[in-house]
PDB file of C-alpha atoms in Angstrom:
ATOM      1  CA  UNK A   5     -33.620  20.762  -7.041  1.00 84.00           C
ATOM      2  CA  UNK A   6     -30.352  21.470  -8.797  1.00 90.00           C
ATOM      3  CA  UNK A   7     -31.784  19.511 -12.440  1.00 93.00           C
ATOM      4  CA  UNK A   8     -34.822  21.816 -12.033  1.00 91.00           C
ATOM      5  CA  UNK A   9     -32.833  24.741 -11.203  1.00 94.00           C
ATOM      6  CA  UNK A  10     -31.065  24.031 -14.207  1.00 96.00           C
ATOM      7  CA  UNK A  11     -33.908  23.421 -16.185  1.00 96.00           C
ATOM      8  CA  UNK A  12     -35.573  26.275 -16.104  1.00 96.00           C
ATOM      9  CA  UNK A  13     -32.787  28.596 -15.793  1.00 97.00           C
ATOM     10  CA  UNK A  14     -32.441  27.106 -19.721  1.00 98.00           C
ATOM     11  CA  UNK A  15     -36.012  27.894 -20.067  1.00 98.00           C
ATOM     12  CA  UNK A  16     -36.482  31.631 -19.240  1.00 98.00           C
ATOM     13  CA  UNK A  17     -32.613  32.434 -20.362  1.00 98.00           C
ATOM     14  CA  UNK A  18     -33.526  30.906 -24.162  1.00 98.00           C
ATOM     15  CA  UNK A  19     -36.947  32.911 -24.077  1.00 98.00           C
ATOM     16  CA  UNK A  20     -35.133  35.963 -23.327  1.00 98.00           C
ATOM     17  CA  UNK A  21     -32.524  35.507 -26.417  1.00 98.00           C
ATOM     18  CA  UNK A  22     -35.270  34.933 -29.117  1.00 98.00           C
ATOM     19  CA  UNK A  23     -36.995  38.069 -27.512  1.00 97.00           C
ATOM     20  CA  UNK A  24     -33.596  39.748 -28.507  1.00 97.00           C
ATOM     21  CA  UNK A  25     -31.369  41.843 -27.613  1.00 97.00           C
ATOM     22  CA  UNK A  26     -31.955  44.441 -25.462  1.00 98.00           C
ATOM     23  CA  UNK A  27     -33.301  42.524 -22.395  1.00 98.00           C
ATOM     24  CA  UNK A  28     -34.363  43.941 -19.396  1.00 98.00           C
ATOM     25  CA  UNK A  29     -32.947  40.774 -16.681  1.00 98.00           C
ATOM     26  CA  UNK A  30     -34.767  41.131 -13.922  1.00 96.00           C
ATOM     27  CA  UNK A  31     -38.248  40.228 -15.397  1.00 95.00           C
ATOM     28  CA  UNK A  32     -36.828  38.032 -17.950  1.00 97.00           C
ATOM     29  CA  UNK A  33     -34.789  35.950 -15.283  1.00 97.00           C
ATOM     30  CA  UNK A  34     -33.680  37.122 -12.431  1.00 96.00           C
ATOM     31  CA  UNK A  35     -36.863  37.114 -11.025  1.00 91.00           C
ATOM     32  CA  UNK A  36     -39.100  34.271 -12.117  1.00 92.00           C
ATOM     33  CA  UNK A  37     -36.164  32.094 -11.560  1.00 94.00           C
ATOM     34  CA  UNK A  38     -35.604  31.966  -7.708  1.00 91.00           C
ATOM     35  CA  UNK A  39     -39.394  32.963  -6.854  1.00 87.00           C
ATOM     36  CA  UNK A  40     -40.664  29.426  -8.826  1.00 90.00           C
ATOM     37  CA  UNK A  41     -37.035  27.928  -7.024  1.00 91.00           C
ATOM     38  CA  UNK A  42     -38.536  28.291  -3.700  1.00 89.00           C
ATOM     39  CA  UNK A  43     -42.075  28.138  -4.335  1.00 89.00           C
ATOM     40  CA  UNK A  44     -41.401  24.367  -5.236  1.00 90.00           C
ATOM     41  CA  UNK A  45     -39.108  23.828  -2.511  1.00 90.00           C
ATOM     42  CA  UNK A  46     -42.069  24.769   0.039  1.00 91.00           C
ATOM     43  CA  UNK A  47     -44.601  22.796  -2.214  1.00 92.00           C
ATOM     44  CA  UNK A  48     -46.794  25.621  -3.416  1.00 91.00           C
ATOM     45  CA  UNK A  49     -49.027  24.919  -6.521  1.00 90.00           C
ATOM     46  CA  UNK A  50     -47.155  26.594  -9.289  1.00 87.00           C
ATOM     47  CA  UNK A  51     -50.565  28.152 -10.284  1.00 87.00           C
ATOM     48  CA  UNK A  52     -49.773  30.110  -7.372  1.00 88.00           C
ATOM     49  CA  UNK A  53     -47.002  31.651  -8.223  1.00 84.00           C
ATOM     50  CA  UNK A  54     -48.040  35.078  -9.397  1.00 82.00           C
ATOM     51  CA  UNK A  55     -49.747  35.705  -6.365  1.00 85.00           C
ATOM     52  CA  UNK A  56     -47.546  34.779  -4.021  1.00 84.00           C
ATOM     53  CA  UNK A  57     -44.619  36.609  -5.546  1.00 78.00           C
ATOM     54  CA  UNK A  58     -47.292  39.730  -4.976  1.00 78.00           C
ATOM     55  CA  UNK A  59     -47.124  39.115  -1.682  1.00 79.00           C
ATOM     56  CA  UNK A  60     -43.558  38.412  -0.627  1.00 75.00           C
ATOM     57  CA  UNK A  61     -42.279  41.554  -3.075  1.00 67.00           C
ATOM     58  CA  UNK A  62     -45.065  43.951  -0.496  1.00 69.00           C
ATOM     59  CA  UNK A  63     -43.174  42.103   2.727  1.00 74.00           C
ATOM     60  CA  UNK A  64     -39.905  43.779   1.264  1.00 74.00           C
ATOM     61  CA  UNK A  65     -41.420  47.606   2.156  1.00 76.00           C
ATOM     62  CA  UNK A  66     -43.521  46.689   4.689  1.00 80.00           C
ATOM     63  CA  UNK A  67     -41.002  45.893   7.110  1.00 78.00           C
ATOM     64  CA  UNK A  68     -37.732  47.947   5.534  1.00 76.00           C
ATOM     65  CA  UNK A  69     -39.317  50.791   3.552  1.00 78.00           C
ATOM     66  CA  UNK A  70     -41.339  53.386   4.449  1.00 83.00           C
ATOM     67  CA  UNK A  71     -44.254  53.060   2.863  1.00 87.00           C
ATOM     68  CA  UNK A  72     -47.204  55.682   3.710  1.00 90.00           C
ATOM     69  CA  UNK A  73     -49.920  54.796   5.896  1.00 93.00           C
ATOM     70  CA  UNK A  74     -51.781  53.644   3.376  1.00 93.00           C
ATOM     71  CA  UNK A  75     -49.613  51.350   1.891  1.00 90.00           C
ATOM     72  CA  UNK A  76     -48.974  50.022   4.886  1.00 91.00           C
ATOM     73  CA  UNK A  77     -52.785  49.425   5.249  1.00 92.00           C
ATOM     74  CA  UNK A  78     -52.726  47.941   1.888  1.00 90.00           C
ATOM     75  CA  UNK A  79     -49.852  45.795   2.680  1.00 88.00           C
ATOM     76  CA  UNK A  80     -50.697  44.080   5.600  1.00 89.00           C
ATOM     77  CA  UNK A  81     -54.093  43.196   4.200  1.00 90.00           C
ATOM     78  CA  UNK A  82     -51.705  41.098   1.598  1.00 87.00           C
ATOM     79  CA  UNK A  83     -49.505  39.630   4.534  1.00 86.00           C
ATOM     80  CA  UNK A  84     -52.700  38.626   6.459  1.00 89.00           C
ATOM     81  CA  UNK A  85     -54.186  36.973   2.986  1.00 90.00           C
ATOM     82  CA  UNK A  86     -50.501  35.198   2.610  1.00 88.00           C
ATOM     83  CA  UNK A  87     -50.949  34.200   6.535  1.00 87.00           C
ATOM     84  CA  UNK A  88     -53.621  32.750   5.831  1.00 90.00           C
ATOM     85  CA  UNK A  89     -53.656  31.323   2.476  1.00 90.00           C
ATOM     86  CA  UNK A  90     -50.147  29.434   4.524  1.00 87.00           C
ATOM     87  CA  UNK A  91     -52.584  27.742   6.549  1.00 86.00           C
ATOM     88  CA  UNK A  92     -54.603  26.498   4.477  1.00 89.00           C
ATOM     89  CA  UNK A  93     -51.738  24.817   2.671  1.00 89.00           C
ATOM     90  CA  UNK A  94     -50.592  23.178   5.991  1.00 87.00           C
ATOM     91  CA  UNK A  95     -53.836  22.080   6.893  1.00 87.00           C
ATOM     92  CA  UNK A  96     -53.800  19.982   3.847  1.00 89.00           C
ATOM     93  CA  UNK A  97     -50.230  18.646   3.768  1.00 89.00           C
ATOM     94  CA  UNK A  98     -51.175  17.735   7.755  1.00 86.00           C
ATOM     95  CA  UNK A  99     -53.603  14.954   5.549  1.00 86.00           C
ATOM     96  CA  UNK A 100     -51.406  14.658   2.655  1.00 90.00           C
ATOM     97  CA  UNK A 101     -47.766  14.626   2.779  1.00 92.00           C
ATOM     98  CA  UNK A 102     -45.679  14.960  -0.554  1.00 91.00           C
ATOM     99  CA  UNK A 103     -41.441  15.282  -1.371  1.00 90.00           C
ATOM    100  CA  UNK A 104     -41.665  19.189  -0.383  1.00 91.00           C
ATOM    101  CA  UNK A 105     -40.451  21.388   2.610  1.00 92.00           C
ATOM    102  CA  UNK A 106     -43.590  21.908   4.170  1.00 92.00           C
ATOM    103  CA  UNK A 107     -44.038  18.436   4.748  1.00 93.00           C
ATOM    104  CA  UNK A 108     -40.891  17.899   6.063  1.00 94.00           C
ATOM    105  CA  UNK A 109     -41.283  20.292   8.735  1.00 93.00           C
ATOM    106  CA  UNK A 110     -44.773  18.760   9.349  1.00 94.00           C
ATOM    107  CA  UNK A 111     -42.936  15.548   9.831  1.00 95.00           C
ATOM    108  CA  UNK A 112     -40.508  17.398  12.574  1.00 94.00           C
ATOM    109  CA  UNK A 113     -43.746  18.778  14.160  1.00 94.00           C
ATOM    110  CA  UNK A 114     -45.049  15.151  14.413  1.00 94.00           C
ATOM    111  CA  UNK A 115     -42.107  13.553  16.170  1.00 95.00           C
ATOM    112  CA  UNK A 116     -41.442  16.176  18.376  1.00 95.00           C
ATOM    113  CA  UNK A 117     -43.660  18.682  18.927  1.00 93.00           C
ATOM    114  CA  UNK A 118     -42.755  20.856  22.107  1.00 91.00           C
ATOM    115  CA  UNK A 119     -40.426  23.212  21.406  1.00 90.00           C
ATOM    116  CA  UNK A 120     -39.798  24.444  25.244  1.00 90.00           C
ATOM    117  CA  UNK A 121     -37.742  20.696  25.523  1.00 88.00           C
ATOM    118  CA  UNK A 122     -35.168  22.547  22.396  1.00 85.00           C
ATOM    119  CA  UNK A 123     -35.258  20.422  19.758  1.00 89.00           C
ATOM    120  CA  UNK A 124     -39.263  20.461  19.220  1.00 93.00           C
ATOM    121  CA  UNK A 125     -40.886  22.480  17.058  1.00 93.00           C
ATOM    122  CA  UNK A 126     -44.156  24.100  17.199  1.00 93.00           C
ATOM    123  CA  UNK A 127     -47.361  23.671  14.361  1.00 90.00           C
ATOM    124  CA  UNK A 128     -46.947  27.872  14.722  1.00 89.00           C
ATOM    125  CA  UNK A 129     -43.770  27.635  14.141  1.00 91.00           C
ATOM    126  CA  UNK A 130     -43.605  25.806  11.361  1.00 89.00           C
ATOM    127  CA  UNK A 131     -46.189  28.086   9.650  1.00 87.00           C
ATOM    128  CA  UNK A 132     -43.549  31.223  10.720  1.00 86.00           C
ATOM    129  CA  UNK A 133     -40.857  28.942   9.043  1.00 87.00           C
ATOM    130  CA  UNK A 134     -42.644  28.668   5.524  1.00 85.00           C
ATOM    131  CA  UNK A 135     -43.900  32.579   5.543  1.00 83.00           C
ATOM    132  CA  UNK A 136     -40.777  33.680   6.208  1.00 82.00           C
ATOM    133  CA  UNK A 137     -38.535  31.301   4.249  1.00 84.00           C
ATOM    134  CA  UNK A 138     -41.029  32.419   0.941  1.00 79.00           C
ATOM    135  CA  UNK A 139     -39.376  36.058   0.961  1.00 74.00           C
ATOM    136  CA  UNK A 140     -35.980  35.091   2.169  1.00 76.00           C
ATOM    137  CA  UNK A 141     -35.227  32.635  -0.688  1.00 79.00           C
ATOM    138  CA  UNK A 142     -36.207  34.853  -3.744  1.00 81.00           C
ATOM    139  CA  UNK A 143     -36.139  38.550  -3.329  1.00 83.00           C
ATOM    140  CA  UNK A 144     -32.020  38.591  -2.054  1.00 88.00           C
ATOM    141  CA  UNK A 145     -31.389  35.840  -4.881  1.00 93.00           C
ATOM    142  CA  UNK A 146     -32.625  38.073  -7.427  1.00 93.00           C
ATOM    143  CA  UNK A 147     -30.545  40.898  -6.096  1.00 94.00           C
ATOM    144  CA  UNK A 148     -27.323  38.532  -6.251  1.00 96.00           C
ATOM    145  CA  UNK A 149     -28.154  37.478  -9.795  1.00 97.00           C
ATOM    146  CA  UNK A 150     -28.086  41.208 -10.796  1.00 98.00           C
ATOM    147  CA  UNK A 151     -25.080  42.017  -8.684  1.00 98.00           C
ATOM    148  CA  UNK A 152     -23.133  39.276 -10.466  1.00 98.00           C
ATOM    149  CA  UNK A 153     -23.186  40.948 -13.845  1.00 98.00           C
ATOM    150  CA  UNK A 154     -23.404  44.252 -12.177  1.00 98.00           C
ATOM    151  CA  UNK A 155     -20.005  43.353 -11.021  1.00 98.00           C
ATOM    152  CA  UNK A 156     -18.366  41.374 -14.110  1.00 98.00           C
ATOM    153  CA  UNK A 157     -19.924  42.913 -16.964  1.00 98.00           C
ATOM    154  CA  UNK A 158     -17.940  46.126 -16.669  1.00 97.00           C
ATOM    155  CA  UNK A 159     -14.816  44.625 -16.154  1.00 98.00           C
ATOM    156  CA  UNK A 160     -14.524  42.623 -18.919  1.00 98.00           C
ATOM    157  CA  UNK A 161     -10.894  40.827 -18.010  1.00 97.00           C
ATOM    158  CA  UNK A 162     -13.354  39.087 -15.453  1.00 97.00           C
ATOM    159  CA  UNK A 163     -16.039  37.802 -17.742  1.00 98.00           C
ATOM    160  CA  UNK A 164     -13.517  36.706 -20.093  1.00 98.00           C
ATOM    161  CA  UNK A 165     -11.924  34.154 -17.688  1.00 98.00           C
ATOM    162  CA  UNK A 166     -15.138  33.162 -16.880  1.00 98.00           C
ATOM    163  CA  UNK A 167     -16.530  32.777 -20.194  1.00 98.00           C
ATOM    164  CA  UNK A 168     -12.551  30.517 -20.674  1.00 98.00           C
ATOM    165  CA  UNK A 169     -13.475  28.888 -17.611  1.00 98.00           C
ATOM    166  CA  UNK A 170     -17.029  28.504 -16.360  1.00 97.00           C
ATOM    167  CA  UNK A 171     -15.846  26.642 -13.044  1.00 97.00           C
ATOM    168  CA  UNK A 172     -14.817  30.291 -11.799  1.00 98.00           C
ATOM    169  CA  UNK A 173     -18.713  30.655 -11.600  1.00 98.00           C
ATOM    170  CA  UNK A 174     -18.840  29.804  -7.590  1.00 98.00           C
ATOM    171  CA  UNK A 175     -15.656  31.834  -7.161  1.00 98.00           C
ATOM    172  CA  UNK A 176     -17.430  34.912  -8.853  1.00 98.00           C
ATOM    173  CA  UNK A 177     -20.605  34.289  -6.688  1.00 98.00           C
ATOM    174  CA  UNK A 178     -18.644  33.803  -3.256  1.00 98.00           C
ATOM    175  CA  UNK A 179     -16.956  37.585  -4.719  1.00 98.00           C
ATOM    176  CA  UNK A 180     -20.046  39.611  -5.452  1.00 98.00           C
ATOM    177  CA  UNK A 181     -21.413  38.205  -2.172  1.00 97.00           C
ATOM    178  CA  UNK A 182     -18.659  40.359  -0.576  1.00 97.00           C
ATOM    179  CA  UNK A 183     -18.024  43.159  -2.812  1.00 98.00           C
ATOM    180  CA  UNK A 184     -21.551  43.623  -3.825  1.00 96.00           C
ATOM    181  CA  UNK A 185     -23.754  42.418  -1.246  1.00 93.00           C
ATOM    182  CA  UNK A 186     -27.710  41.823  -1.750  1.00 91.00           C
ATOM    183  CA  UNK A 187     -28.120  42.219   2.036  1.00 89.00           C
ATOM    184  CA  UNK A 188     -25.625  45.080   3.054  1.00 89.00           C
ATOM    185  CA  UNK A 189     -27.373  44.763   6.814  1.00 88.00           C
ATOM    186  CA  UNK A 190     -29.421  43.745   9.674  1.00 86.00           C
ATOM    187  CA  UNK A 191     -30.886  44.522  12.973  1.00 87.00           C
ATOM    188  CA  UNK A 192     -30.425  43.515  16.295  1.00 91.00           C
ATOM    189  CA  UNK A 193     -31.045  43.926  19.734  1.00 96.00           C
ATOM    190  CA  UNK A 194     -28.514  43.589  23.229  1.00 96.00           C
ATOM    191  CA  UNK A 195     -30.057  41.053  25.486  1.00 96.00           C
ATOM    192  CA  UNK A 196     -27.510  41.913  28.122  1.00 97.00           C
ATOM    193  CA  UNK A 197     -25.203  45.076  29.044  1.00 98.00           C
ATOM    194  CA  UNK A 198     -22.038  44.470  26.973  1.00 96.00           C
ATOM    195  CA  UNK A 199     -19.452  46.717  25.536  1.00 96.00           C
ATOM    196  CA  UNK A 200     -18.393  46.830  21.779  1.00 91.00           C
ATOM    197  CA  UNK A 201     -15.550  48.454  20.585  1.00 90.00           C
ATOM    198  CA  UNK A 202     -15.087  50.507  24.022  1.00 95.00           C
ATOM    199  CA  UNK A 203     -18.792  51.613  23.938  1.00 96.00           C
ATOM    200  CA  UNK A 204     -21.168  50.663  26.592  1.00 97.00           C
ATOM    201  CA  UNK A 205     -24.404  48.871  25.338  1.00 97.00           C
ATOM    202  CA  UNK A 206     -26.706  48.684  27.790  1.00 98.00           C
ATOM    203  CA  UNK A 207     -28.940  45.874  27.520  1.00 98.00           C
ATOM    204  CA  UNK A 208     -32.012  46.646  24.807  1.00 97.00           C
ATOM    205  CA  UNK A 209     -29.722  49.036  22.922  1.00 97.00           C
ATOM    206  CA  UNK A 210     -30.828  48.671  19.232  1.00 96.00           C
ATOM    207  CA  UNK A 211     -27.868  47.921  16.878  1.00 94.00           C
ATOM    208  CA  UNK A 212     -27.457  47.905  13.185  1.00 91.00           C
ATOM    209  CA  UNK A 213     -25.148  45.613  11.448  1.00 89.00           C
ATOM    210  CA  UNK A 214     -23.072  46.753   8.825  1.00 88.00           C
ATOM    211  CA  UNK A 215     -22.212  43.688   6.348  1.00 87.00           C
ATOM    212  CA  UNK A 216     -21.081  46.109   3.459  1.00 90.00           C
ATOM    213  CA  UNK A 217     -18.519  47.512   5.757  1.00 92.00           C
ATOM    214  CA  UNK A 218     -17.144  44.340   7.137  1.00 93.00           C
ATOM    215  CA  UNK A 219     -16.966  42.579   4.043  1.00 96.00           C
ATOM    216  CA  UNK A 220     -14.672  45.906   2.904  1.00 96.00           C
ATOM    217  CA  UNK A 221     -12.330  45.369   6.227  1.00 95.00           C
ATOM    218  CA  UNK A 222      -8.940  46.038   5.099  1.00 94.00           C
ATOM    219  CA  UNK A 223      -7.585  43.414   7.997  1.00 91.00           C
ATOM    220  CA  UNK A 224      -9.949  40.182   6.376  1.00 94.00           C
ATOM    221  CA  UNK A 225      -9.213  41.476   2.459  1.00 97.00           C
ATOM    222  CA  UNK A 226      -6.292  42.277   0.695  1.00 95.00           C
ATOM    223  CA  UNK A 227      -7.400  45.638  -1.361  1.00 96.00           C
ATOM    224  CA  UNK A 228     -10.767  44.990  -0.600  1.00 97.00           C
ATOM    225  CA  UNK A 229     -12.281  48.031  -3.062  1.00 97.00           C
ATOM    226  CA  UNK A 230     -10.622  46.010  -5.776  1.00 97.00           C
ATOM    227  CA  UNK A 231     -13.163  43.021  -7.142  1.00 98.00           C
ATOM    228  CA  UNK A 232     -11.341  40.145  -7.782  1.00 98.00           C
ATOM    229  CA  UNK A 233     -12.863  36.417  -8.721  1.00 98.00           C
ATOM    230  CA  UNK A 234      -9.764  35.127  -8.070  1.00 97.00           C
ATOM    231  CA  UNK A 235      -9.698  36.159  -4.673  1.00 96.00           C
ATOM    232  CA  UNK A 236      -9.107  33.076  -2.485  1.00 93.00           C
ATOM    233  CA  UNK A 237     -10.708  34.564   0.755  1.00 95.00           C
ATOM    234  CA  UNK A 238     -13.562  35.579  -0.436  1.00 96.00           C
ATOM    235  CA  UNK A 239     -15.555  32.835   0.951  1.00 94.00           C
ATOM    236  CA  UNK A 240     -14.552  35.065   4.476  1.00 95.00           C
ATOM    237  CA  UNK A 241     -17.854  37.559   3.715  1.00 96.00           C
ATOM    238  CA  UNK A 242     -20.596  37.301   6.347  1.00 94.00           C
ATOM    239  CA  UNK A 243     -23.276  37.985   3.942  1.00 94.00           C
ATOM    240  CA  UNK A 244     -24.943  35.147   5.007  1.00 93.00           C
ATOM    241  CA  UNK A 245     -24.631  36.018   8.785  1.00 89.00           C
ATOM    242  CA  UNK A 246     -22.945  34.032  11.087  1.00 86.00           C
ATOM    243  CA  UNK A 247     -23.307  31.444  13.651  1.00 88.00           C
ATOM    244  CA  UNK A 248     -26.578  30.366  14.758  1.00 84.00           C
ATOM    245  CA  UNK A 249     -28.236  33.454  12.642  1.00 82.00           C
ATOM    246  CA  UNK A 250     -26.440  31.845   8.990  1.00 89.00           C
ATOM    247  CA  UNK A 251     -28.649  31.973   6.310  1.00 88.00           C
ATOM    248  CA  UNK A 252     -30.600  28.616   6.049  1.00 83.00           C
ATOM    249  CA  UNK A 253     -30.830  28.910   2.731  1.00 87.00           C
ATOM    250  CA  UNK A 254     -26.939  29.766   1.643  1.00 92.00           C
ATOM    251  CA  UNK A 255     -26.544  26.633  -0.587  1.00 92.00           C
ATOM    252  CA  UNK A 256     -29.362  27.027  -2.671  1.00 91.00           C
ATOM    253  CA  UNK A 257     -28.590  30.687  -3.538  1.00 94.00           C
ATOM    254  CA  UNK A 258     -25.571  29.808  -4.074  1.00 96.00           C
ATOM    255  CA  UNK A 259     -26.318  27.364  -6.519  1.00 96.00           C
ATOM    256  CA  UNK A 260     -28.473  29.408  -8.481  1.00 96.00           C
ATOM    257  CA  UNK A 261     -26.233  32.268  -9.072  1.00 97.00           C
ATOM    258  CA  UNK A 262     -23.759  29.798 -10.026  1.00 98.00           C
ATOM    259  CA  UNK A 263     -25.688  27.817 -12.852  1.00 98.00           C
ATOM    260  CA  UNK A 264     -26.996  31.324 -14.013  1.00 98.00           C
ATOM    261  CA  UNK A 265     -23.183  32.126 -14.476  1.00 98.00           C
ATOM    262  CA  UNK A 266     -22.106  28.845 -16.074  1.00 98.00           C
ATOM    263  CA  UNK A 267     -25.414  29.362 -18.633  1.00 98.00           C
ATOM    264  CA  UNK A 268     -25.069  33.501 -19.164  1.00 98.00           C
ATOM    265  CA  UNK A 269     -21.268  32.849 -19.880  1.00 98.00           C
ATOM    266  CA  UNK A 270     -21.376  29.797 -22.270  1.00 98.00           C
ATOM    267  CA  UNK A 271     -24.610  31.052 -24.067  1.00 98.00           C
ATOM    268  CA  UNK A 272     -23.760  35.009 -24.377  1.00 98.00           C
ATOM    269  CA  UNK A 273     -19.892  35.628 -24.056  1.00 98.00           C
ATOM    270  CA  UNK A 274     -21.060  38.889 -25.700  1.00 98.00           C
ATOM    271  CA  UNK A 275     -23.145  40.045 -22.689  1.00 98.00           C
ATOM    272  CA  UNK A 276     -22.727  43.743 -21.563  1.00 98.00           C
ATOM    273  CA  UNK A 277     -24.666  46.440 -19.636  1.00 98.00           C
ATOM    274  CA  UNK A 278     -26.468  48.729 -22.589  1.00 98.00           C
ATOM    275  CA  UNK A 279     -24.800  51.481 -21.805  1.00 96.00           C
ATOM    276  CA  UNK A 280     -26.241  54.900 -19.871  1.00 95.00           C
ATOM    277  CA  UNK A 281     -28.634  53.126 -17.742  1.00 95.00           C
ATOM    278  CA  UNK A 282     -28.398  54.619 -13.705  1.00 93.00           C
ATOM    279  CA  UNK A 283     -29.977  51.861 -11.719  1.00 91.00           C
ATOM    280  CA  UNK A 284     -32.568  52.101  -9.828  1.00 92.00           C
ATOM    281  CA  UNK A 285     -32.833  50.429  -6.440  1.00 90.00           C
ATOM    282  CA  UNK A 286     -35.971  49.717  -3.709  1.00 84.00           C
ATOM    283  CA  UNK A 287     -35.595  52.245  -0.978  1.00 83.00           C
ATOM    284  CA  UNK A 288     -34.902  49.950   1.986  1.00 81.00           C
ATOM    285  CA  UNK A 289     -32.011  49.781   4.861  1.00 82.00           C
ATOM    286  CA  UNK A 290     -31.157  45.968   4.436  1.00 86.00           C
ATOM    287  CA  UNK A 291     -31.801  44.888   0.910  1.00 87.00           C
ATOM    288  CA  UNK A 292     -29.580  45.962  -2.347  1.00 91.00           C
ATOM    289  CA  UNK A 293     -30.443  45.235  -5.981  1.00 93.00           C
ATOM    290  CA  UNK A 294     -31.567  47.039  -9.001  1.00 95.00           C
ATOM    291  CA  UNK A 295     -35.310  47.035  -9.636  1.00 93.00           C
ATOM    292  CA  UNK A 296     -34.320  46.700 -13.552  1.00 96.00           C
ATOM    293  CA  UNK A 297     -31.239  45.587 -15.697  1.00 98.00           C
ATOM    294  CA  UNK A 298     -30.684  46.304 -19.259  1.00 98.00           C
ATOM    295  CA  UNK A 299     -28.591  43.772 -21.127  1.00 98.00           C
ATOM    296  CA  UNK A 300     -27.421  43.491 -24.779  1.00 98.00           C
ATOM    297  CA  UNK A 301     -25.331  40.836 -26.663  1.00 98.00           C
ATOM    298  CA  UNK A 302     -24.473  40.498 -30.407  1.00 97.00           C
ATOM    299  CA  UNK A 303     -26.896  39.156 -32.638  1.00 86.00           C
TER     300      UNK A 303
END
């Protein structure tokens, strides 16, 4: 996907320059970009993609908000329309298999499908796979993209070496991933009594995960309230999680924060934050990105 990615990270960053400067990012291109990234990865229609970025965006309160009881109502009518509108998209890639996700996991279902033997997988769970994978790989990508220039557009000694040197683009990525993290947390439960840090956890004891903090720890990070792109452990960040939980899709976010660096930087070495904007972000415990982003450049 990476000539696509490319593509139409062109696309939507040339639209926003001749709609001139100011531009607000996140509807511009932090958005469209990694929503239409994933929807073609699954093999959605791209006619489809308005609606189905409706959908993922009400997932985002539904299960880490606190929406009011009728929102709720409102938003699991939209999750149950998604649910099902999934279905119908498997039931015709069972028929008609293309170069997409979906049918790739269709294919797994086909050669092995019991998961009890551990390798199998389920025609359930390869619907759960594609719902949840549609939220996961656009809503915390467009929170990185705006945490990148959250992070380098103030400090402009930063963007400078970047805009000298556009392969520091990963390096600033793998950086804002720990300084600046668009998922700061998670939630988990003991399956068995344990102890942490000298306090008893009896088994079912509901923990929350703390990514911000560990990616802060002063024995991982030299000065770690400092942000740094030439930091060479910053790769050390469990943003991602860890183990058998790590993010399945870590290399595609990855990429596209990178090529929006390598474009922003070589297209608009001018690029700032306009200045007196407080940002606004979802109320949510996990998730951490601006709902808007004001940007300016020279003419």
């Amino acid at each position: 996907l990476e000539d696509y990615m490319r593509s139409r990270a062109t696309e939507l960053l040339e639209q926003m320059i001749a709609d001139g400067s100011p531009a607000e990012y996140v509807s511009a291109f932090a958005f469209p970009l990694p929503a239409e990234i994933v929807i073609r990865f699954i093999g959605f229609p791209p006619d489809d993609d308005t609606m189905i970025k409706t959908w993922c965006g009400n997932r985002k309160a539904f299960t880490w908000g606190k929406p009011t009881a009728e929102e709720q109502t409102e938003i699991a009518v939209g999750m149950l329309e998604y649910w099902r509108y999934c279905g119908d998209y498997f039931a015709q890639r069972r028929d008609e298999r293309r170069d997409e996700f979906t049918s790739e996991l269709l294919d797994a279902h086909d050669a092995d499908p019991d998961p009890s033997n551990g390798t199998g997988i389920s025609y359930r769970e390869v619907e759960s796979v594609v719902y949840g994978i549609s939220f996961a790989g656009h809503d915390p990508v467009t929170a990185l993209l705006c945490n990148t220039l959250r992070c380098l557009l103030p400090r402009r000694d930063q963007w400078d070496a970047l805009c000298a040197d556009p392969s520091l683009a990963a390096a600033a990525v793998e950086e804002t991933l720990r300084f600046e993290s668009s998922q700061v947390s998670w939630r988990r439960v003991t399956t068995e009594d344990t102890e942490l840090g000298g306090v008893h956890l009896p088994a079912g004891t509901k923990l929350f995960l703390n990514f911000a903090s560990a990616n802060h720890e002063p024995g991982t990070f030299d000065d770690p309230d400092t942000f740094d792109i030439h930091r060479a452990s910053a790769n050390k960040h469990i943003s991602f999680g860890k183990g058998i939980h790590f993010c399945l899709g870590s290399g595609l976010a990855r990429m596209e924060a990178r090529i929006a660096l390598e474009l922003l930087s070589q297209r608009l070495p001018s690029l700032r934050l306009v200045e007196g904007q407080t940002p606004v972000f979802f109320p949510n415990i996990t998730f951490r990105g601006p709902d808007a982003l004001h940007l300016e450049w020279d003419r």
